[in-house]
Amino acid sequence: MCLGFGLALSGCLGASPWPLTVATEARYQYGDAPRWATAAADDASWSNVAIHALPDSAGVLWVRIDIDVPATETLGLLVAGAAAREVYWDGARLGATGHVGSSPGEEVPGPMDASFRVPDSLAAAGPHLLALRLSSFHRPDGANGLLLHIVAGEYRALLREPLYGIALPLVFLGAFVLIALYHGLLFTADRRWASLLTGALCLTMALLLVAEGWRVVIGYTYDWHVVRLRVIEALTWMTGVLVVATLAAQFVVPQGRALALGVATLLAVVLLASGSHEVGTFTVFAVAFALSAGVVGWAAFHRKPGARLAFSGVAVCLVALAVARFDFMEAALFPAFGVLLAGLLTNLGLQTRRQHQRHIATLATKARLEAELLRKHLHPHFLMNALTSIIEWVETDPQQGARALEALSSELQMLAEVSNQTVISMAYELALCRAHLDVMGYRKGNTFALATENVDMDAPIPPAVLHTLVENAITHNAYPEGRVTFVLCEERTDTHRALTFEAPLASASPAVRPERGGLRYVRAQLDECAPGRWSLDSGPESGAWVTRVLLPLDLKPISSR
């Protein structure tokens, strides 16, 4: 709604309804003589120059401008520049900004922008003389010319004219802040980089808008002008980096972090190598949007959902940049970015919906597989075999029968306790595995053992994942009587834990194992606790069946174990 309102408002505020005259050339002279304010003063020997090309002032500088004004009800002047100034109209003093001086100590910096009312007696339509007495001892290096903008016309229009350029962007400010807050909170829940980067991008745009509006809405003395320009350049650089990084995160571009780092370096070089504020910001946006087009082009080539929509948003920004050129920041950035942002948010919303649908499907699969897992352990055949063995031991070896009964009871109790948990501790998972090994050892006549290497006992893991791998290993291998040792190893990187489970093969030529309920249950468990951020590989290696599980370090916290 805000975007639509903003676009509609742009049509209403596109131009002032009153005629305005913009001064383009001036004559200037170093020195200080009050008579230079009058039309009778001879300025034939003064230098002519464009308004924006006035030289630096090492003292008091006088500027005279011939200006032809239209008929107005109330005539006024808008003078913008990085200098303290006194303003004279046909020899009459209209006012001053700051205090013009012949030394840094004598001068007092004035506001960048100031409007002056011309007396009605001097406001007739036609040619007039505008004289300015200037000094700029507090103008930092890197500031633009002494005078940036001189406009004559209807006084009411001059008071409103600065607001025309900022009114439309301010419409977007609230939307940017709300979107930034929403995606910041969303990141705490889904831990997706695309959410975090989208929020950071909107926050940066909001700050850029505030920096742009600072001069018009609040105002400042001219010695702060360079500070504002440097802030805008830094935010422009950050916006360019975040646009590319956000698109790369949304479409899961390979080596996304390296790409973002490369873009950050490239845009920093571009900005530092530019000769002016306008060229620097324009070039940064041009390079950033060109790289963004490359990212969404890659996504479209790989048939990523939403790539065409994102490409449309980037194309709008490129067209707006080509049309507005150096006025892009003031005239077109925020509406064009609004279109790009709409595409980004739509894509993110579609991805969230697909993730939610996948999560619901995962929960349904998990529930079904949990039921299968419990049913399998409560299956009459499993219980019958276990109880038959226990009855025989009660008659022949009561102590072993008691131990087998205790192991069976312990396994069933632990399975029931973890069946509704998202994650449990590795120590509890290993206890569950060893309880199952005890039961199966009594049944099979083997001594099953589970050895661990570098395993973090406090780390979280989805319940019954290793238990399922152990169960699969015993089910698919007819181990001869004796000792069978399974091995679990853990390695860590900066972002993941790598668990490797090795089960010795009973046969030198293992049969191909089609994936059934066991591994599907494991995959469903992994996807529920770390959607899209895990991997599982399984296959024979050097006389063992090896299963590798990669888990992120930031799994959800353990809820009960």
Coordinates of C-alpha atoms in Angstrom, one line a residue:
M1 CA 0.0 0.0 0.0
C2 CA 2.8 2.4 0.9
L3 CA 4.6 1.6 -2.4
G4 CA 1.4 2.2 -4.4
F5 CA 0.8 5.4 -2.5
G6 CA 4.3 6.6 -3.1
L7 CA 4.1 6.0 -6.8
A8 CA 0.8 7.8 -7.0
L9 CA 2.2 10.7 -5.0
S10 CA 5.2 11.0 -7.4
G11 CA 2.8 12.0 -10.1
C12 CA 1.3 14.7 -7.9
L13 CA 4.6 16.1 -6.8
G14 CA 6.5 15.8 -10.0
A15 CA 6.7 19.6 -10.6
S16 CA 5.9 22.9 -9.0
P17 CA 2.7 24.6 -10.2
W18 CA 4.4 28.1 -10.3
P19 CA 7.0 29.3 -12.8
L20 CA 10.6 29.4 -11.5
T21 CA 13.8 30.9 -12.9
V22 CA 17.1 29.0 -12.3
A23 CA 20.3 31.0 -12.4
T24 CA 23.1 29.3 -14.4
E25 CA 25.9 31.9 -14.9
A26 CA 27.6 34.5 -12.7
R27 CA 30.3 37.1 -12.7
Y28 CA 32.7 37.1 -9.7
Q29 CA 35.5 39.3 -8.2
Y30 CA 37.7 38.9 -5.2
G31 CA 37.8 41.8 -2.8
D32 CA 35.2 43.7 -0.8
A33 CA 33.4 46.9 -1.9
P34 CA 29.8 47.7 -0.8
R35 CA 29.2 49.4 -4.2
W36 CA 29.4 46.1 -5.9
A37 CA 25.9 45.3 -4.6
T38 CA 24.4 48.1 -6.8
A39 CA 23.4 47.9 -10.4
A40 CA 25.5 50.9 -11.2
A41 CA 28.8 49.2 -10.3
D42 CA 31.0 48.3 -13.3
D43 CA 31.6 44.6 -13.5
A44 CA 32.8 44.4 -17.1
S45 CA 36.2 43.2 -16.1
W46 CA 34.8 40.4 -13.8
S47 CA 35.3 36.8 -14.7
N48 CA 32.3 34.9 -16.1
V49 CA 31.7 31.3 -14.9
A50 CA 28.9 28.8 -14.4
I51 CA 27.2 28.9 -11.0
H52 CA 28.6 25.4 -10.1
A53 CA 32.1 26.4 -11.1
L54 CA 32.8 29.3 -8.8
P55 CA 36.3 29.1 -7.4
D56 CA 37.3 28.6 -3.8
S57 CA 37.3 31.7 -1.7
A58 CA 40.4 32.6 0.3
G59 CA 38.7 35.8 1.4
V60 CA 35.6 37.8 0.7
L61 CA 34.2 37.1 -2.8
W62 CA 31.5 39.0 -4.6
V63 CA 29.2 37.4 -7.2
R64 CA 26.7 39.2 -9.5
I65 CA 24.0 37.5 -11.5
D66 CA 21.6 38.9 -14.0
I67 CA 18.3 37.2 -13.5
D68 CA 15.0 37.5 -15.4
V69 CA 12.0 36.8 -13.1
P70 CA 8.4 36.0 -14.0
A71 CA 5.4 37.8 -12.8
T72 CA 4.5 36.6 -9.3
E73 CA 2.3 37.5 -6.4
T74 CA 5.2 37.4 -3.9
L75 CA 8.7 37.1 -5.3
G76 CA 11.4 35.2 -3.5
L77 CA 14.9 33.7 -3.8
L78 CA 16.2 30.3 -2.8
V79 CA 20.0 30.3 -2.5
A80 CA 21.9 27.1 -1.6
G81 CA 25.6 26.9 -1.2
A82 CA 28.6 26.1 1.0
A83 CA 29.4 29.6 2.1
A84 CA 28.3 32.3 4.5
R85 CA 26.5 34.9 2.4
E86 CA 24.8 38.3 2.2
V87 CA 22.1 38.6 -0.5
Y88 CA 21.3 41.9 -2.3
W89 CA 18.6 42.4 -4.9
D90 CA 18.9 45.5 -7.1
G91 CA 21.2 47.0 -4.4
A92 CA 18.8 46.3 -1.5
R93 CA 20.0 43.9 1.2
L94 CA 17.5 40.9 1.5
G95 CA 19.3 39.1 4.3
A96 CA 22.2 36.9 5.2
T97 CA 23.1 33.4 6.3
G98 CA 25.8 33.2 8.9
H99 CA 28.3 36.1 9.0
V100 CA 30.6 36.8 6.1
G101 CA 34.2 37.5 7.3
S102 CA 37.6 38.1 6.0
S103 CA 39.2 35.5 8.2
P104 CA 38.2 32.1 9.7
G105 CA 37.7 33.7 13.1
E106 CA 35.5 36.4 11.8
E107 CA 33.3 34.2 9.7
V108 CA 30.3 32.3 11.1
P109 CA 29.0 29.5 8.9
G110 CA 25.4 29.7 7.8
P111 CA 22.8 27.2 6.7
M112 CA 23.2 25.4 3.3
D113 CA 19.8 26.5 2.1
A114 CA 18.0 29.7 2.7
S115 CA 14.9 31.5 1.2
F116 CA 14.5 35.3 1.0
R117 CA 11.4 37.4 0.4
V118 CA 11.9 40.2 -2.2
P119 CA 10.0 43.4 -1.3
D120 CA 7.0 44.0 -3.6
S121 CA 8.5 47.3 -4.7
L122 CA 11.4 45.4 -6.3
A123 CA 9.4 42.4 -7.5
A124 CA 8.4 43.5 -11.0
A125 CA 8.6 41.0 -13.8
G126 CA 11.8 41.3 -15.9
P127 CA 15.5 41.6 -15.4
H128 CA 17.1 42.2 -12.0
L129 CA 20.5 42.1 -10.5
L130 CA 21.3 39.6 -7.7
A131 CA 24.6 40.3 -5.8
L132 CA 26.1 37.9 -3.2
R133 CA 28.9 38.7 -0.8
L134 CA 30.5 35.3 0.2
S135 CA 33.2 33.8 2.4
S136 CA 33.8 30.1 2.9
F137 CA 36.7 29.6 5.4
H138 CA 34.9 26.6 7.0
R139 CA 34.3 24.7 3.8
P140 CA 36.1 21.3 4.2
D141 CA 38.0 19.7 1.4
G142 CA 35.8 17.7 -0.9
A143 CA 32.8 20.0 -0.7
N144 CA 31.2 21.0 -4.0
G145 CA 31.1 24.6 -5.3
L146 CA 30.4 27.7 -3.3
L147 CA 26.9 28.0 -4.9
L148 CA 24.8 25.0 -5.7
H149 CA 21.4 26.2 -6.5
I150 CA 19.8 29.7 -7.1
V151 CA 16.2 29.9 -8.0
A152 CA 13.9 32.9 -8.3
G153 CA 10.1 32.8 -8.4
E154 CA 6.9 32.6 -6.4
Y155 CA 7.9 32.7 -2.7
R156 CA 5.4 30.0 -1.7
A157 CA 6.8 27.7 -4.3
L158 CA 10.3 28.2 -3.0
L159 CA 9.3 27.3 0.5
R160 CA 7.7 24.1 -0.8
E161 CA 10.1 23.3 -3.6
P162 CA 12.7 21.5 -1.4
L163 CA 9.9 19.3 0.0
Y164 CA 9.0 18.1 -3.5
G165 CA 12.1 16.0 -3.8
I166 CA 12.0 14.5 -0.3
A167 CA 8.2 13.9 0.1
L168 CA 8.1 10.8 -2.0
P169 CA 11.2 9.1 -0.4
L170 CA 9.8 9.9 3.1
V171 CA 6.7 7.8 2.2
F172 CA 9.0 4.8 2.0
L173 CA 10.8 5.4 5.3
G174 CA 8.1 3.8 7.5
A175 CA 7.8 0.8 5.2
F176 CA 11.6 0.3 5.2
V177 CA 11.8 0.4 9.0
L178 CA 8.9 -2.0 9.4
I179 CA 10.3 -4.4 6.9
A180 CA 13.7 -4.3 8.5
L181 CA 12.2 -5.0 11.9
Y182 CA 10.0 -7.8 10.6
H183 CA 12.9 -9.6 8.9
G184 CA 15.2 -9.1 11.8
L185 CA 12.7 -10.9 14.0
L186 CA 12.1 -13.5 11.3
F187 CA 15.8 -14.3 11.3
T188 CA 15.8 -15.1 15.0
A189 CA 13.2 -17.8 14.2
D190 CA 14.2 -19.2 10.8
R191 CA 18.0 -18.4 10.9
R192 CA 18.0 -17.8 7.1
W193 CA 20.6 -15.4 5.8
A194 CA 18.2 -14.2 3.2
S195 CA 15.9 -12.9 6.0
L196 CA 18.8 -11.2 7.8
L197 CA 20.2 -9.6 4.7
T198 CA 16.8 -8.4 3.5
G199 CA 16.3 -6.7 6.9
A200 CA 19.8 -5.2 6.8
L201 CA 19.1 -3.9 3.2
C202 CA 15.9 -2.2 4.3
L203 CA 17.5 -0.7 7.4
T204 CA 20.4 0.7 5.2
M205 CA 17.9 2.2 2.8
A206 CA 16.0 3.8 5.7
L207 CA 19.3 5.3 7.0
L208 CA 20.2 6.5 3.5
L209 CA 16.8 8.1 3.2
V210 CA 17.3 9.8 6.6
A211 CA 20.7 11.1 5.4
E212 CA 19.2 12.4 2.2
G213 CA 16.4 14.1 4.1
W214 CA 18.7 15.6 6.8
R215 CA 19.4 18.7 4.7
V216 CA 15.8 19.5 3.8
V217 CA 13.9 18.4 6.9
I218 CA 16.4 19.4 9.6
G219 CA 19.0 21.5 7.9
Y220 CA 22.6 22.2 8.9
T221 CA 25.4 24.8 8.5
Y222 CA 27.5 24.4 5.4
D223 CA 30.6 23.1 7.3
W224 CA 28.6 19.9 8.0
H225 CA 27.9 19.3 4.3
V226 CA 30.9 17.1 3.6
V227 CA 30.1 15.0 6.6
R228 CA 26.6 14.3 5.2
L229 CA 28.1 13.5 1.8
R230 CA 30.5 11.0 3.3
V231 CA 27.7 9.3 5.3
I232 CA 25.6 9.0 2.1
E233 CA 28.6 7.5 0.2
A234 CA 29.1 4.9 3.0
L235 CA 25.4 4.0 3.0
T236 CA 25.4 3.8 -0.8
W237 CA 28.4 1.4 -0.7
M238 CA 26.6 -0.7 1.9
T239 CA 23.4 -0.7 -0.1
G240 CA 25.2 -1.9 -3.2
V241 CA 26.9 -4.7 -1.3
L242 CA 23.6 -5.8 0.4
V243 CA 21.6 -5.8 -2.8
V244 CA 24.0 -8.3 -4.4
A245 CA 24.4 -10.3 -1.2
T246 CA 20.6 -10.5 -0.6
L247 CA 20.0 -11.8 -4.1
A248 CA 22.8 -14.3 -3.8
A249 CA 21.4 -15.6 -0.5
Q250 CA 17.8 -15.8 -1.8
F251 CA 18.9 -17.9 -4.8
V252 CA 21.6 -19.8 -2.9
V253 CA 24.4 -18.8 -5.3
P254 CA 27.5 -21.0 -4.8
Q255 CA 30.3 -19.2 -2.9
G256 CA 27.9 -16.5 -1.8
R257 CA 30.2 -15.2 1.0
A258 CA 33.2 -15.0 -1.3
L259 CA 31.0 -13.2 -3.8
A260 CA 29.8 -10.6 -1.2
L261 CA 33.4 -10.0 -0.1
G262 CA 34.5 -9.5 -3.7
V263 CA 31.6 -7.1 -4.3
A264 CA 32.4 -5.1 -1.2
T265 CA 36.0 -4.8 -2.2
L266 CA 35.1 -3.8 -5.8
L267 CA 32.6 -1.2 -4.8
A268 CA 35.0 0.3 -2.2
V269 CA 37.6 0.7 -4.9
V270 CA 35.1 2.2 -7.3
L271 CA 34.0 4.7 -4.7
L272 CA 37.5 5.7 -3.6
A273 CA 38.6 6.1 -7.2
S274 CA 35.8 8.4 -8.2
G275 CA 36.5 12.1 -8.5
S276 CA 33.3 13.4 -7.0
H277 CA 30.3 12.5 -4.8
E278 CA 27.9 12.4 -7.7
V279 CA 30.2 10.2 -9.9
G280 CA 31.0 7.9 -7.0
T281 CA 27.5 7.2 -5.9
F282 CA 26.3 6.8 -9.5
T283 CA 29.1 4.4 -10.4
V284 CA 28.5 2.3 -7.2
F285 CA 24.9 1.9 -8.0
A286 CA 25.7 1.1 -11.7
V287 CA 28.2 -1.7 -10.7
A288 CA 25.9 -3.1 -8.0
F289 CA 22.9 -3.3 -10.2
A290 CA 24.9 -4.8 -13.1
L291 CA 26.3 -7.5 -10.7
S292 CA 22.7 -8.0 -9.4
A293 CA 21.6 -8.6 -12.9
G294 CA 24.3 -11.2 -13.2
V295 CA 23.1 -13.0 -10.0
V296 CA 19.5 -13.1 -11.0
G297 CA 20.5 -14.1 -14.6
W298 CA 22.4 -17.1 -13.1
A299 CA 19.3 -17.9 -11.0
A300 CA 17.0 -17.7 -14.1
F301 CA 19.5 -20.0 -16.1
H302 CA 19.3 -22.6 -13.3
R303 CA 15.5 -22.2 -13.2
K304 CA 15.4 -20.9 -9.6
P305 CA 11.8 -20.0 -8.6
G306 CA 11.3 -16.3 -8.5
A307 CA 14.3 -15.4 -10.6
R308 CA 12.3 -13.7 -13.4
L309 CA 10.5 -11.5 -10.8
A310 CA 13.7 -10.5 -9.2
F311 CA 15.2 -9.8 -12.7
S312 CA 12.3 -7.4 -13.4
G313 CA 13.1 -5.4 -10.3
V314 CA 16.8 -5.2 -11.1
A315 CA 15.9 -4.1 -14.7
V316 CA 13.7 -1.3 -13.4
C317 CA 16.6 0.0 -11.3
L318 CA 19.0 -0.2 -14.3
V319 CA 16.6 1.7 -16.5
A320 CA 15.9 4.3 -13.9
L321 CA 19.7 4.7 -13.4
A322 CA 20.2 5.2 -17.1
V323 CA 17.5 7.8 -17.4
A324 CA 18.1 9.8 -14.3
R325 CA 21.9 9.4 -14.4
F326 CA 23.5 11.7 -11.7
D327 CA 20.0 12.7 -10.4
F328 CA 19.2 9.0 -9.7
M329 CA 19.7 9.3 -5.9
E330 CA 17.3 12.2 -5.5
A331 CA 14.8 11.5 -8.3
A332 CA 14.5 7.7 -8.9
L333 CA 16.4 5.6 -6.3
F334 CA 13.6 5.1 -3.8
P335 CA 10.7 4.4 -6.2
A336 CA 13.0 2.0 -8.3
F337 CA 14.3 0.3 -5.2
G338 CA 10.6 -0.1 -4.0
V339 CA 10.0 -2.1 -7.1
L340 CA 13.1 -4.2 -6.5
L341 CA 12.2 -4.7 -2.9
A342 CA 8.7 -5.8 -3.8
G343 CA 10.2 -8.5 -6.0
L344 CA 12.6 -9.5 -3.1
L345 CA 9.8 -9.7 -0.6
T346 CA 7.6 -11.6 -2.9
N347 CA 10.3 -14.2 -3.5
L348 CA 11.1 -14.4 0.2
G349 CA 7.4 -14.9 0.9
L350 CA 7.1 -17.6 -1.7
Q351 CA 10.2 -19.3 -0.3
T352 CA 8.8 -19.1 3.2
R353 CA 5.5 -20.6 2.1
R354 CA 7.3 -23.5 0.3
Q355 CA 9.5 -24.0 3.4
H356 CA 6.3 -24.0 5.6
Q357 CA 4.6 -26.5 3.3
R358 CA 7.8 -28.7 3.3
H359 CA 7.9 -28.4 7.1
I360 CA 4.3 -29.6 7.4
A361 CA 5.0 -32.5 5.1
T362 CA 8.1 -33.3 7.1
L363 CA 6.1 -33.3 10.4
A364 CA 3.5 -35.6 8.8
T365 CA 6.3 -37.9 7.5
K366 CA 8.0 -37.8 10.9
A367 CA 4.9 -38.6 12.8
R368 CA 4.2 -41.5 10.5
L369 CA 7.8 -42.8 10.7
E370 CA 7.7 -42.4 14.5
A371 CA 4.6 -44.5 14.7
E372 CA 6.3 -47.0 12.4
L373 CA 9.4 -47.0 14.6
L374 CA 7.5 -47.6 17.8
R375 CA 5.2 -50.1 16.1
K376 CA 8.3 -52.0 14.9
H377 CA 9.6 -52.3 18.4
L378 CA 6.3 -53.2 19.8
H379 CA 5.7 -55.6 17.0
P380 CA 4.5 -59.0 18.3
H381 CA 7.3 -60.7 16.4
F382 CA 10.0 -58.6 18.0
L383 CA 8.4 -58.9 21.4
M384 CA 7.7 -62.6 21.0
N385 CA 11.3 -63.4 20.1
A386 CA 12.6 -61.2 22.9
L387 CA 10.2 -62.6 25.5
T388 CA 10.8 -66.2 24.3
S389 CA 14.5 -65.7 24.8
I390 CA 13.9 -64.2 28.2
I391 CA 11.6 -67.1 29.3
E392 CA 14.3 -69.6 28.3
W393 CA 16.9 -67.6 30.3
V394 CA 14.6 -67.4 33.3
E395 CA 14.6 -71.2 33.3
T396 CA 18.3 -71.8 32.5
D397 CA 20.0 -68.6 33.6
P398 CA 17.8 -66.4 35.7
Q399 CA 20.4 -63.7 36.1
Q400 CA 20.8 -63.3 32.3
G401 CA 17.1 -63.3 31.8
A402 CA 16.7 -60.5 34.3
R403 CA 19.4 -58.5 32.6
A404 CA 17.7 -59.1 29.2
L405 CA 14.3 -58.1 30.6
E406 CA 15.9 -55.0 32.1
A407 CA 17.5 -54.0 28.8
L408 CA 14.3 -54.5 26.8
S409 CA 12.3 -52.4 29.4
S410 CA 15.0 -49.7 29.3
E411 CA 15.0 -49.5 25.5
L412 CA 11.2 -49.3 25.2
Q413 CA 11.0 -46.7 28.0
M414 CA 13.7 -44.5 26.4
L415 CA 12.0 -44.8 23.0
A416 CA 8.7 -43.7 24.4
E417 CA 10.4 -40.7 26.1
V418 CA 12.2 -39.4 23.0
S419 CA 9.4 -40.0 20.6
N420 CA 8.0 -36.5 20.9
Q421 CA 11.3 -34.6 21.2
T422 CA 13.0 -32.5 18.5
V423 CA 16.5 -33.0 19.8
I424 CA 18.1 -34.8 22.7
S425 CA 21.7 -34.9 24.0
M426 CA 24.2 -37.1 22.3
A427 CA 24.8 -38.9 25.7
Y428 CA 21.1 -39.9 25.8
E429 CA 21.1 -41.0 22.2
L430 CA 24.1 -43.2 22.8
A431 CA 22.5 -44.7 25.9
L432 CA 19.5 -45.5 23.7
C433 CA 21.8 -47.2 21.1
R434 CA 23.5 -49.3 23.8
A435 CA 20.2 -50.4 25.3
H436 CA 19.2 -51.7 21.9
L437 CA 22.6 -53.3 21.4
D438 CA 22.2 -55.1 24.8
V439 CA 18.7 -56.4 23.7
M440 CA 20.0 -57.5 20.3
G441 CA 23.1 -59.0 21.9
Y442 CA 21.0 -61.2 24.1
R443 CA 18.9 -62.2 21.1
K444 CA 21.7 -62.8 18.6
G445 CA 24.3 -64.3 20.9
N446 CA 26.7 -61.5 20.0
T447 CA 28.6 -59.0 22.1
F448 CA 27.7 -55.7 20.4
A449 CA 29.7 -52.6 21.3
L450 CA 29.6 -48.9 20.2
A451 CA 32.9 -47.1 20.4
T452 CA 33.1 -43.3 20.1
E453 CA 35.9 -41.0 19.1
N454 CA 35.9 -37.2 19.9
V455 CA 32.1 -37.3 20.3
D456 CA 30.6 -34.3 22.2
M457 CA 28.2 -35.8 24.7
D458 CA 26.4 -32.5 25.4
A459 CA 25.8 -31.7 21.7
P460 CA 22.2 -32.0 20.5
I461 CA 21.0 -34.5 17.9
P462 CA 17.5 -35.6 16.6
P463 CA 16.3 -38.6 18.7
A464 CA 16.7 -42.1 17.4
V465 CA 18.9 -41.1 14.4
L466 CA 22.0 -43.2 15.5
H467 CA 19.6 -45.8 17.0
T468 CA 18.1 -46.3 13.6
L469 CA 21.6 -46.6 12.0
V470 CA 22.5 -49.2 14.6
E471 CA 19.3 -51.1 14.1
N472 CA 19.7 -51.1 10.3
A473 CA 23.3 -52.4 10.6
I474 CA 22.1 -55.4 12.7
T475 CA 19.1 -56.0 10.5
H476 CA 21.1 -56.0 7.2
N477 CA 24.1 -58.1 8.5
A478 CA 24.0 -61.7 9.7
Y479 CA 26.9 -61.3 12.1
P480 CA 28.5 -64.6 13.3
E481 CA 28.6 -65.1 17.0
G482 CA 31.3 -63.0 18.6
R483 CA 32.1 -59.4 19.3
V484 CA 30.9 -56.8 16.8
T485 CA 32.0 -53.2 17.4
F486 CA 30.4 -50.2 15.7
V487 CA 32.3 -46.9 15.6
L488 CA 31.1 -43.3 15.9
C489 CA 33.5 -40.4 15.2
E490 CA 32.9 -36.7 15.3
E491 CA 34.8 -33.8 13.5
R492 CA 34.0 -30.1 13.6
T493 CA 34.3 -27.2 11.3
D494 CA 33.5 -23.6 12.0
T495 CA 29.9 -24.2 11.0
H496 CA 29.1 -27.9 11.1
R497 CA 29.6 -31.2 13.0
A498 CA 30.4 -34.2 10.9
L499 CA 29.3 -37.6 12.4
T500 CA 30.7 -40.7 10.9
F501 CA 29.1 -44.1 11.8
E502 CA 30.9 -47.2 10.7
A503 CA 29.2 -50.7 10.9
P504 CA 31.3 -53.7 9.9
L505 CA 30.0 -55.7 7.0
A506 CA 29.2 -59.4 7.5
S507 CA 29.7 -60.1 3.9
A508 CA 32.6 -59.0 1.6
S509 CA 30.0 -58.2 -1.1
P510 CA 27.2 -56.2 0.5
A511 CA 23.9 -56.2 -1.2
V512 CA 22.5 -53.0 -2.5
R513 CA 20.2 -51.5 0.1
P514 CA 17.2 -49.6 -1.2
E515 CA 16.3 -46.7 1.1
R516 CA 13.4 -47.8 3.3
G517 CA 11.7 -46.5 6.4
G518 CA 14.8 -46.3 8.6
L519 CA 16.8 -43.8 6.5
R520 CA 13.7 -41.9 5.5
Y521 CA 13.0 -41.5 9.2
V522 CA 16.5 -40.2 9.7
R523 CA 16.2 -37.7 6.9
A524 CA 12.8 -36.5 8.2
Q525 CA 14.3 -35.9 11.7
L526 CA 17.3 -34.0 10.3
D527 CA 15.1 -31.9 8.1
E528 CA 12.8 -31.0 11.0
C529 CA 15.6 -29.7 13.2
A530 CA 17.8 -28.1 10.5
P531 CA 15.8 -27.6 7.4
G532 CA 18.0 -27.5 4.3
R533 CA 21.3 -27.3 6.3
W534 CA 22.2 -31.0 6.8
S535 CA 23.4 -33.8 4.6
L536 CA 23.5 -37.6 4.8
D537 CA 25.6 -40.0 2.7
S538 CA 25.7 -43.8 3.1
G539 CA 27.5 -46.6 1.4
P540 CA 30.1 -49.4 1.7
E541 CA 33.8 -48.4 2.3
S542 CA 36.7 -50.8 3.1
G543 CA 34.7 -53.6 4.7
A544 CA 32.3 -51.3 6.5
W545 CA 29.0 -49.6 5.8
V546 CA 29.7 -45.9 6.5
T547 CA 27.1 -43.3 7.1
R548 CA 28.1 -39.6 7.3
V549 CA 25.8 -37.0 8.8
L550 CA 26.6 -33.3 8.6
L551 CA 24.7 -31.1 11.1
P552 CA 25.0 -27.4 11.7
L553 CA 26.4 -26.2 15.0
D554 CA 23.4 -24.1 15.8
L555 CA 20.8 -26.7 16.2
K556 CA 17.7 -25.8 18.1
P557 CA 18.3 -26.0 21.9
I558 CA 17.6 -29.2 23.7
S559 CA 14.1 -29.0 25.2
S560 CA 14.1 -31.8 27.8
R561 CA 17.2 -33.9 27.6

